[in-house]
């Protein structure tokens, strides 16, 4: 589906929810996509992209950044502490802060680098064993811990279980954000971004609906 169609669906969802036009940021998830497809979206003027692996992003985005101004790159996949420095140098936002060890590493590196990407704390709303993210019951304490480390926490992120109604998870994430005074909500993907917007998403992460299916 062309980028313009996704943008107009986002605009419609914003209007339906009584939200201001432009209050939702579209992160075009370019992981695994061939460079020609990514380039086509850059040529259309879009600048906000998401990747889930540091290595893969490091292999393609520096070259794009030389040719296109104003790229805004978001890490949406798990981050190992030994790649934290590289991630902080490459990305403008990190959506996968999910454990104290990583938070402490980011805080130390932020001191050293004098800057830090915008951070989102990932919450494992479905309490799935294989999934990253802090458990909902531990979210308040972890948010407080990150704030005590002076980290720039902008919001929360979740990836609902594939076999459950996503809106329940979006509502839970919104509730945790609200009681912690956080504005940012990174939630909603190709199949469910409109319901995420209805429940307050500020960042939707849309891949296949823009670029087509990923072939691994
Ligand atoms: C791949 C990915 C997306 C995009 O998924 P689509 O279904 O292709 O829109 C969104 N968020 C995360 C964390 C992802 O890894």
Short mmCIF file of C-alpha atoms and ligand atoms in Angstrom, two decimals:
data_model
loop_
_atom_site.label_atom_id
_atom_site.label_comp_id
_atom_site.label_asym_id
_atom_site.label_seq_id
_atom_site.Cartn_x
_atom_site.Cartn_y
_atom_site.Cartn_z
CA UNK A 1 0.00 0.00 0.00
CA UNK A 2 1.44 3.40 -0.92
CA UNK A 3 2.78 5.62 1.83
CA UNK A 4 0.14 8.25 1.07
CA UNK A 5 -2.66 5.76 1.80
CA UNK A 6 -1.16 4.86 5.18
CA UNK A 7 -0.78 8.55 6.01
CA UNK A 8 -4.41 9.27 5.16
CA UNK A 9 -5.57 6.29 7.25
CA UNK A 10 -3.54 7.71 10.16
CA UNK A 11 -5.10 11.16 9.63
CA UNK A 12 -8.57 9.63 9.60
CA UNK A 13 -7.87 7.65 12.79
CA UNK A 14 -6.57 10.81 14.49
CA UNK A 15 -9.75 12.67 13.51
CA UNK A 16 -12.02 9.81 14.64
CA UNK A 17 -10.31 9.81 18.03
CA UNK A 18 -10.63 13.58 18.34
CA UNK A 19 -6.88 13.94 18.30
CA UNK A 20 -4.89 16.77 16.72
CA UNK A 21 -3.73 16.29 13.12
CA UNK A 22 -0.09 15.18 13.14
CA UNK A 23 -0.17 13.95 16.72
CA UNK A 24 0.80 10.44 15.59
CA UNK A 25 4.25 9.82 14.18
CA UNK A 26 4.58 7.17 11.48
CA UNK A 27 7.68 5.01 11.90
CA UNK A 28 8.23 3.18 8.61
CA UNK A 29 9.73 -0.15 9.64
CA UNK A 30 12.35 -0.92 7.02
CA UNK A 31 13.98 -4.03 8.53
CA UNK A 32 14.91 -6.68 5.96
CA UNK A 33 13.43 -4.61 3.10
CA UNK A 34 15.49 -4.24 -0.08
CA UNK A 35 17.25 -0.87 -0.33
CA UNK A 36 15.25 0.12 -3.45
CA UNK A 37 12.00 0.01 -1.48
CA UNK A 38 13.46 2.07 1.36
CA UNK A 39 14.91 4.53 -1.08
CA UNK A 40 11.54 4.95 -2.81
CA UNK A 41 9.98 5.95 0.52
CA UNK A 42 12.86 8.36 1.21
CA UNK A 43 12.32 9.88 -2.26
CA UNK A 44 8.68 10.48 -1.32
CA UNK A 45 9.96 12.67 1.50
CA UNK A 46 9.44 10.37 4.46
CA UNK A 47 12.22 10.53 7.06
CA UNK A 48 11.16 8.50 10.09
CA UNK A 49 12.22 4.85 10.01
CA UNK A 50 12.46 1.89 12.36
CA UNK A 51 14.91 -1.00 12.46
CA UNK A 52 15.02 -3.93 14.85
CA UNK A 53 18.71 -4.84 14.65
CA UNK A 54 21.65 -2.56 15.36
CA UNK A 55 23.95 -4.40 12.95
CA UNK A 56 21.54 -4.28 10.05
CA UNK A 57 20.82 -0.59 10.62
CA UNK A 58 24.54 0.21 10.82
CA UNK A 59 24.98 -1.46 7.45
CA UNK A 60 22.51 0.68 5.58
CA UNK A 61 21.59 3.96 7.30
CA UNK A 62 24.91 5.86 7.29
CA UNK A 63 24.87 5.74 3.47
CA UNK A 64 21.25 6.91 3.29
CA UNK A 65 22.05 9.70 5.77
CA UNK A 66 24.69 11.05 3.39
CA UNK A 67 22.08 11.43 0.68
CA UNK A 68 18.96 12.41 2.63
CA UNK A 69 18.75 15.11 5.31
CA UNK A 70 16.83 14.88 8.52
CA UNK A 71 16.56 11.12 8.95
CA UNK A 72 14.95 10.13 12.26
CA UNK A 73 15.92 6.56 13.10
CA UNK A 74 14.21 4.41 15.74
CA UNK A 75 15.49 1.16 17.25
CA UNK A 76 12.44 -1.04 17.87
CA UNK A 77 14.12 -4.39 18.55
CA UNK A 78 15.94 -5.80 21.59
CA UNK A 79 19.24 -4.18 22.56
CA UNK A 80 22.21 -6.03 24.02
CA UNK A 81 24.35 -3.96 26.37
CA UNK A 82 27.48 -4.60 24.30
CA UNK A 83 25.79 -2.83 21.36
CA UNK A 84 24.42 0.05 23.44
CA UNK A 85 27.10 2.55 22.46
CA UNK A 86 26.72 1.84 18.76
CA UNK A 87 22.94 2.08 19.10
CA UNK A 88 23.16 5.42 20.89
CA UNK A 89 25.37 6.81 18.14
CA UNK A 90 23.15 5.54 15.34
CA UNK A 91 19.57 5.98 16.58
CA UNK A 92 17.51 9.02 17.55
CA UNK A 93 15.13 6.92 19.66
CA UNK A 94 15.33 3.54 21.37
CA UNK A 95 12.00 1.79 22.05
CA UNK A 96 13.29 -1.32 23.78
CA UNK A 97 14.62 -0.32 27.19
CA UNK A 98 13.55 -3.31 29.26
CA UNK A 99 15.91 -4.08 32.13
CA UNK A 100 18.02 -2.41 34.84
CA UNK A 101 21.35 -3.53 33.41
CA UNK A 102 20.58 -1.88 30.07
CA UNK A 103 19.25 1.27 31.79
CA UNK A 104 22.46 1.60 33.81
CA UNK A 105 24.60 1.11 30.72
CA UNK A 106 22.63 3.75 28.79
CA UNK A 107 22.96 6.17 31.71
CA UNK A 108 26.73 5.70 31.89
CA UNK A 109 27.12 6.13 28.13
CA UNK A 110 24.83 9.19 28.11
CA UNK A 111 27.20 10.83 30.60
CA UNK A 112 30.18 9.94 28.47
CA UNK A 113 28.65 10.96 25.13
CA UNK A 114 26.90 14.02 26.51
CA UNK A 115 23.69 13.04 24.72
CA UNK A 116 21.08 10.30 24.74
CA UNK A 117 18.40 9.18 22.28
CA UNK A 118 14.76 9.51 23.32
CA UNK A 119 13.87 6.38 25.25
CA UNK A 120 10.77 4.20 25.43
CA UNK A 121 10.38 1.46 28.00
CA UNK A 122 9.11 -1.79 26.54
CA UNK A 123 6.36 -3.46 28.56
CA UNK A 124 5.59 -7.14 28.07
CA UNK A 125 1.84 -6.58 28.31
CA UNK A 126 1.04 -10.19 27.41
CA UNK A 127 3.54 -11.52 29.98
CA UNK A 128 4.95 -13.80 27.30
CA UNK A 129 8.02 -15.78 28.25
CA UNK A 130 9.81 -15.39 24.92
CA UNK A 131 9.12 -11.69 24.61
CA UNK A 132 11.25 -8.80 25.83
CA UNK A 133 9.88 -6.10 28.09
CA UNK A 134 9.35 -5.42 31.74
CA UNK A 135 6.33 -7.12 33.30
CA UNK A 136 3.30 -4.82 33.82
CA UNK A 137 3.51 -5.25 37.61
CA UNK A 138 7.14 -4.09 37.56
CA UNK A 139 6.69 -1.22 35.14
CA UNK A 140 6.15 1.60 37.67
CA UNK A 141 9.28 0.69 39.61
CA UNK A 142 11.38 0.37 36.46
CA UNK A 143 10.15 3.71 35.10
CA UNK A 144 11.12 5.31 38.42
CA UNK A 145 14.52 3.64 38.28
CA UNK A 146 15.17 4.99 34.77
CA UNK A 147 14.13 8.47 35.83
CA UNK A 148 16.41 8.30 38.84
CA UNK A 149 19.23 7.60 36.38
CA UNK A 150 18.28 10.84 34.56
CA UNK A 151 17.39 8.94 31.40
CA UNK A 152 15.15 10.79 28.92
CA UNK A 153 12.13 8.47 29.15
CA UNK A 154 9.52 9.67 26.65
CA UNK A 155 7.06 6.84 26.82
CA UNK A 156 6.21 3.15 26.69
CA UNK A 157 6.20 0.54 23.94
CA UNK A 158 4.47 -2.82 23.54
CA UNK A 159 4.10 -5.66 21.05
CA UNK A 160 0.82 -7.48 21.80
CA UNK A 161 0.67 -11.29 21.60
CA UNK A 162 -0.21 -12.37 18.04
CA UNK A 163 -3.28 -14.34 19.10
CA UNK A 164 -4.95 -11.80 21.36
CA UNK A 165 -7.10 -8.73 20.84
CA UNK A 166 -4.45 -5.98 20.59
CA UNK A 167 -6.70 -3.21 21.93
CA UNK A 168 -6.64 -4.76 25.42
CA UNK A 169 -2.86 -4.45 25.37
CA UNK A 170 -2.93 -0.92 23.98
CA UNK A 171 -5.34 0.11 26.74
CA UNK A 172 -3.13 -1.45 29.42
CA UNK A 173 -0.04 0.33 28.08
CA UNK A 174 -1.93 3.64 27.97
CA UNK A 175 -3.04 3.15 31.56
CA UNK A 176 0.50 2.48 32.80
CA UNK A 177 1.79 5.52 30.89
CA UNK A 178 -0.92 7.77 32.25
CA UNK A 179 -0.37 6.91 35.90
CA UNK A 180 3.35 7.54 35.40
CA UNK A 181 2.88 10.86 33.61
CA UNK A 182 4.36 9.65 30.32
CA UNK A 183 3.11 11.09 27.00
CA UNK A 184 4.67 8.72 24.47
CA UNK A 185 2.96 5.51 23.39
CA UNK A 186 4.73 3.39 20.79
CA UNK A 187 2.09 0.88 19.76
CA UNK A 188 0.32 -0.35 16.64
CA UNK A 189 1.69 -2.12 13.57
CA UNK A 190 0.41 -2.82 10.04
CA UNK A 191 -2.61 -4.81 11.18
CA UNK A 192 -3.78 -2.71 14.10
CA UNK A 193 -2.43 0.85 13.98
CA UNK A 194 -5.89 2.41 13.74
CA UNK A 195 -7.04 0.84 17.01
CA UNK A 196 -3.73 1.86 18.61
CA UNK A 197 -4.38 5.46 17.56
CA UNK A 198 -7.89 5.27 19.03
CA UNK A 199 -6.26 4.29 22.33
CA UNK A 200 -3.64 7.05 22.29
CA UNK A 201 -0.65 5.86 20.24
CA UNK A 202 1.82 8.66 19.55
CA UNK A 203 4.13 6.45 17.45
CA UNK A 204 2.91 3.67 15.16
CA UNK A 205 5.41 1.18 13.74
CA UNK A 206 4.27 0.14 10.28
CA UNK A 207 6.34 -2.14 8.08
CA UNK A 208 4.71 -4.53 5.64
CA UNK A 209 1.70 -2.30 4.92
CA UNK A 210 4.10 0.27 3.46
CA UNK A 211 6.90 -1.81 1.98
CA UNK A 212 5.18 -5.09 1.22
CA UNK A 213 5.85 -8.48 2.79
CA UNK A 214 9.32 -9.15 4.17
CA UNK A 215 11.18 -12.04 2.54
CA UNK A 216 13.72 -13.42 4.98
C1 LIG B 1 8.66 -5.70 12.39
C2 LIG B 1 8.12 -4.87 13.48
C3 LIG B 1 7.05 -3.99 13.26
C4 LIG B 1 6.35 -3.83 11.92
O1 LIG B 1 5.52 -4.92 11.68
P1 LIG B 1 4.51 -4.93 10.43
O2 LIG B 1 3.51 -5.95 10.80
O3 LIG B 1 5.31 -5.27 9.23
O4 LIG B 1 3.92 -3.58 10.32
C5 LIG B 1 6.62 -3.22 14.32
N1 LIG B 1 7.20 -3.29 15.54
C6 LIG B 1 8.22 -4.13 15.79
C7 LIG B 1 8.81 -4.16 17.15
C8 LIG B 1 8.71 -4.95 14.77
O5 LIG B 1 9.74 -5.77 15.04
#
